[in-house]
PDB file of C-alpha atoms in Angstrom:
ATOM      1  CA  MET A 133      36.448 -29.256 -25.299  1.00 91.00           C
ATOM      2  CA  PHE A 134      38.963 -27.761 -27.394  1.00 96.00           C
ATOM      3  CA  THR A 135      40.954 -28.954 -29.842  1.00 97.00           C
ATOM      4  CA  PHE A 136      44.461 -27.881 -31.107  1.00 98.00           C
ATOM      5  CA  PRO A 137      46.493 -29.417 -33.450  1.00 98.00           C
ATOM      6  CA  ILE A 138      49.642 -30.758 -32.304  1.00 98.00           C
ATOM      7  CA  MET A 139      52.279 -29.581 -34.807  1.00 97.00           C
ATOM      8  CA  ALA A 140      50.674 -25.359 -33.716  1.00 98.00           C
ATOM      9  CA  VAL A 141      50.772 -26.281 -30.050  1.00 98.00           C
ATOM     10  CA  ARG A 142      54.382 -27.264 -30.873  1.00 98.00           C
ATOM     11  CA  LYS A 143      54.935 -24.246 -32.229  1.00 98.00           C
ATOM     12  CA  VAL A 144      53.669 -21.652 -29.354  1.00 98.00           C
ATOM     13  CA  ILE A 145      55.697 -23.988 -27.040  1.00 98.00           C
ATOM     14  CA  ALA A 146      58.924 -23.664 -29.022  1.00 98.00           C
ATOM     15  CA  HIS A 147      57.958 -19.671 -29.732  1.00 97.00           C
ATOM     16  CA  GLY A 148      57.461 -19.258 -26.032  1.00 97.00           C
ATOM     17  CA  GLU A 149      60.974 -20.627 -24.919  1.00 97.00           C
ATOM     18  CA  GLU A 150      63.272 -18.993 -28.375  1.00 97.00           C
ATOM     19  CA  ASP A 151      61.149 -15.476 -26.421  1.00 97.00           C
ATOM     20  CA  ALA A 152      62.199 -16.750 -23.443  1.00 96.00           C
ATOM     21  CA  ALA A 153      65.518 -17.157 -24.394  1.00 97.00           C
ATOM     22  CA  ALA A 154      65.756 -13.841 -25.932  1.00 97.00           C
ATOM     23  CA  ASN A 155      64.284 -11.760 -23.140  1.00 96.00           C
ATOM     24  CA  GLY A 156      65.053 -13.140 -20.263  1.00 93.00           C
ATOM     25  CA  GLY A 157      62.302 -15.948 -19.101  1.00 93.00           C
ATOM     26  CA  PHE A 158      58.931 -16.585 -19.283  1.00 93.00           C
ATOM     27  CA  ARG A 159      56.664 -14.742 -18.324  1.00 90.00           C
ATOM     28  CA  ASN A 160      54.017 -14.824 -15.467  1.00 84.00           C
ATOM     29  CA  PRO A 161      50.578 -15.743 -16.126  1.00 77.00           C
ATOM     30  CA  TYR A 162      48.706 -14.387 -13.305  1.00 75.00           C
ATOM     31  CA  TYR A 163      50.097 -11.143 -13.045  1.00 74.00           C
ATOM     32  CA  GLY A 164      52.382 -11.203 -10.504  1.00 71.00           C
ATOM     33  CA  THR A 165      49.300 -13.014  -8.754  1.00 79.00           C
ATOM     34  CA  ARG A 166      51.659 -15.877  -7.943  1.00 77.00           C
ATOM     35  CA  PRO A 167      55.381 -14.485  -8.098  1.00 77.00           C
ATOM     36  CA  GLY A 168      57.159 -17.884  -9.657  1.00 75.00           C
ATOM     37  CA  GLU A 169      54.371 -20.061 -10.537  1.00 76.00           C
ATOM     38  CA  GLY A 170      54.065 -21.192 -14.431  1.00 75.00           C
ATOM     39  CA  GLU A 171      57.118 -19.006 -15.498  1.00 87.00           C
ATOM     40  CA  LYS A 172      58.886 -22.119 -17.549  1.00 91.00           C
ATOM     41  CA  SER A 173      58.313 -23.632 -20.708  1.00 95.00           C
ATOM     42  CA  GLY A 174      54.947 -23.940 -21.571  1.00 95.00           C
ATOM     43  CA  PHE A 175      51.636 -22.156 -22.834  1.00 96.00           C
ATOM     44  CA  TRP A 176      48.629 -20.526 -21.630  1.00 94.00           C
ATOM     45  CA  LEU A 177      44.829 -21.938 -22.330  1.00 95.00           C
ATOM     46  CA  VAL A 178      42.915 -18.255 -22.929  1.00 95.00           C
ATOM     47  CA  GLY A 179      39.335 -17.468 -22.496  1.00 94.00           C
ATOM     48  CA  ASP A 180      38.429 -14.047 -23.584  1.00 92.00           C
ATOM     49  CA  GLU A 181      37.012 -13.047 -26.936  1.00 92.00           C
ATOM     50  CA  GLY A 182      37.130 -17.150 -28.385  1.00 94.00           C
ATOM     51  CA  VAL A 183      39.439 -19.921 -26.154  1.00 96.00           C
ATOM     52  CA  TYR A 184      43.425 -20.135 -27.585  1.00 97.00           C
ATOM     53  CA  ILE A 185      46.616 -20.801 -26.560  1.00 97.00           C
ATOM     54  CA  ILE A 186      48.960 -18.227 -26.551  1.00 96.00           C
ATOM     55  CA  SER A 187      52.946 -18.740 -26.073  1.00 96.00           C
ATOM     56  CA  ASN A 188      54.484 -17.370 -22.737  1.00 95.00           C
ATOM     57  CA  GLY A 189      57.912 -16.468 -23.342  1.00 95.00           C
ATOM     58  CA  LYS A 190      59.172 -12.422 -21.907  1.00 95.00           C
ATOM     59  CA  LEU A 191      58.663  -9.891 -25.082  1.00 95.00           C
ATOM     60  CA  ALA A 192      60.466  -7.470 -26.618  1.00 95.00           C
ATOM     61  CA  GLU A 193      59.368  -4.197 -26.673  1.00 95.00           C
ATOM     62  CA  GLY A 194      56.397  -4.055 -29.419  1.00 95.00           C
ATOM     63  CA  GLN A 195      56.488  -7.756 -30.388  1.00 95.00           C
ATOM     64  CA  LYS A 196      53.059  -9.948 -30.261  1.00 94.00           C
ATOM     65  CA  PRO A 197      52.832 -13.840 -28.734  1.00 95.00           C
ATOM     66  CA  LEU A 198      52.251 -16.098 -30.654  1.00 96.00           C
ATOM     67  CA  VAL A 199      47.978 -16.885 -30.648  1.00 97.00           C
ATOM     68  CA  VAL A 200      46.264 -19.594 -31.760  1.00 98.00           C
ATOM     69  CA  TYR A 201      42.774 -20.350 -31.433  1.00 97.00           C
ATOM     70  CA  SER A 202      40.240 -24.105 -30.437  1.00 96.00           C
ATOM     71  CA  ASN A 203      39.241 -25.212 -33.568  1.00 94.00           C
ATOM     72  CA  GLU A 204      36.144 -24.641 -32.424  1.00 94.00           C
ATOM     73  CA  CYS A 205      35.896 -21.185 -30.181  1.00 94.00           C
ATOM     74  CA  HIS A 206      37.452 -18.938 -32.869  1.00 94.00           C
ATOM     75  CA  PRO A 207      35.925 -15.764 -33.054  1.00 92.00           C
ATOM     76  CA  LYS A 208      36.541 -14.994 -36.895  1.00 92.00           C
ATOM     77  CA  GLY A 209      35.632 -18.527 -38.235  1.00 86.00           C
ATOM     78  CA  THR A 210      33.664 -20.114 -36.128  1.00 84.00           C
ATOM     79  CA  ASP A 211      29.465 -18.292 -35.864  1.00 88.00           C
ATOM     80  CA  ASP A 212      28.216 -20.005 -31.716  1.00 92.00           C
ATOM     81  CA  TRP A 213      32.047 -18.696 -30.654  1.00 92.00           C
ATOM     82  CA  TRP A 214      30.229 -17.178 -27.496  1.00 92.00           C
ATOM     83  CA  ASP A 215      28.361 -19.736 -26.798  1.00 93.00           C
ATOM     84  CA  TYR A 216      30.356 -22.233 -26.954  1.00 93.00           C
ATOM     85  CA  LYS A 217      33.307 -20.637 -24.506  1.00 93.00           C
ATOM     86  CA  ARG A 218      30.352 -19.857 -22.371  1.00 92.00           C
ATOM     87  CA  ARG A 219      29.388 -23.048 -22.099  1.00 91.00           C
ATOM     88  CA  TYR A 220      32.954 -24.898 -21.670  1.00 91.00           C
ATOM     89  CA  PHE A 221      35.466 -22.395 -20.074  1.00 92.00           C
ATOM     90  CA  GLY A 222      32.715 -20.384 -18.262  1.00 86.00           C
ATOM     91  CA  ARG A 223      31.238 -16.938 -18.383  1.00 82.00           C
ATOM     92  CA  ASP A 224      34.073 -14.945 -16.805  1.00 82.00           C
ATOM     93  CA  ASP A 225      37.985 -14.378 -19.065  1.00 86.00           C
ATOM     94  CA  GLY A 226      40.373 -16.225 -17.221  1.00 88.00           C
ATOM     95  CA  ILE A 227      43.417 -18.091 -18.696  1.00 89.00           C
ATOM     96  CA  GLU A 228      45.780 -20.979 -17.048  1.00 90.00           C
ATOM     97  CA  PHE A 229      49.137 -22.157 -17.645  1.00 90.00           C
ATOM     98  CA  ILE A 230      50.356 -25.307 -19.477  1.00 94.00           C
ATOM     99  CA  ASP A 231      53.436 -26.880 -18.868  1.00 94.00           C
ATOM    100  CA  ALA A 232      55.393 -28.214 -21.581  1.00 96.00           C
ATOM    101  CA  ASP A 233      56.080 -30.878 -19.818  1.00 95.00           C
ATOM    102  CA  LEU A 234      52.296 -32.784 -19.377  1.00 94.00           C
ATOM    103  CA  VAL A 235      52.016 -32.569 -22.850  1.00 96.00           C
ATOM    104  CA  VAL A 236      54.891 -32.608 -25.171  1.00 97.00           C
ATOM    105  CA  PRO A 237      55.880 -36.611 -23.960  1.00 96.00           C
ATOM    106  CA  SER A 238      52.656 -37.975 -25.072  1.00 96.00           C
ATOM    107  CA  PHE A 239      53.184 -36.060 -28.395  1.00 96.00           C
ATOM    108  CA  ASP A 240      56.268 -37.574 -28.684  1.00 96.00           C
ATOM    109  CA  ARG A 241      55.028 -41.084 -27.982  1.00 95.00           C
ATOM    110  CA  ASN A 242      52.125 -40.938 -30.233  1.00 94.00           C
ATOM    111  CA  PHE A 243      53.146 -39.758 -33.752  1.00 92.00           C
ATOM    112  CA  GLY A 244      50.134 -40.833 -35.428  1.00 94.00           C
ATOM    113  CA  ALA A 245      48.189 -37.974 -33.107  1.00 96.00           C
ATOM    114  CA  THR A 246      47.229 -35.439 -34.676  1.00 97.00           C
ATOM    115  CA  TYR A 247      45.682 -32.627 -31.692  1.00 98.00           C
ATOM    116  CA  LEU A 248      45.836 -31.777 -28.577  1.00 98.00           C
ATOM    117  CA  ASP A 249      42.511 -32.139 -26.625  1.00 97.00           C
ATOM    118  CA  ILE A 250      41.633 -29.913 -23.320  1.00 97.00           C
ATOM    119  CA  ARG A 251      38.773 -30.334 -21.430  1.00 95.00           C
ATOM    120  CA  LEU A 252      38.162 -28.485 -18.553  1.00 92.00           C
ATOM    121  CA  THR A 253      36.039 -28.581 -15.342  1.00 88.00           C
ATOM    122  CA  GLU A 254      34.586 -26.790 -12.368  1.00 84.00           C
ATOM    123  CA  ASN A 255      38.426 -28.283 -10.365  1.00 88.00           C
ATOM    124  CA  ASP A 256      40.233 -29.599 -13.132  1.00 92.00           C
ATOM    125  CA  ILE A 257      41.593 -29.558 -16.244  1.00 94.00           C
ATOM    126  CA  SER A 258      42.398 -32.562 -18.732  1.00 95.00           C
ATOM    127  CA  PHE A 259      44.352 -33.652 -21.484  1.00 96.00           C
ATOM    128  CA  SER A 260      43.928 -36.521 -24.371  1.00 96.00           C
ATOM    129  CA  LEU A 261      45.171 -37.049 -27.737  1.00 97.00           C
ATOM    130  CA  ILE A 262      43.078 -37.113 -31.470  1.00 96.00           C
ATOM    131  CA  THR A 263      43.772 -39.120 -34.573  1.00 94.00           C
ATOM    132  CA  ARG A 264      42.306 -37.518 -37.377  1.00 87.00           C
TER     133      ARG A 264
END
């Protein structure tokens, strides 16, 4: 389970949309191996050094994307982040594109929710909203 504040998820999506408008579209999360896939509003869920979401708009030279770490897996704020990442994301690094249309309508219907919970299995990604 990886949780992210909903306001932070909204900011990552908005940042990607702003970058896309300014710089000619959205980046392909699969390094060109799946042309056209994932090149729309959303964010990338990344397992690397920690687990985080990242904005996906094309970037100008020297510009950096917006990155938000999960509450459970931040390398500078969670002592067991490495074990947690391996257990719930997998041993290998990876990236999954999450379409904004899959999560934003839920945010808009559930104003009391404060966190997006993302769960991974070998074959699926599931989402739920949490109120804390």
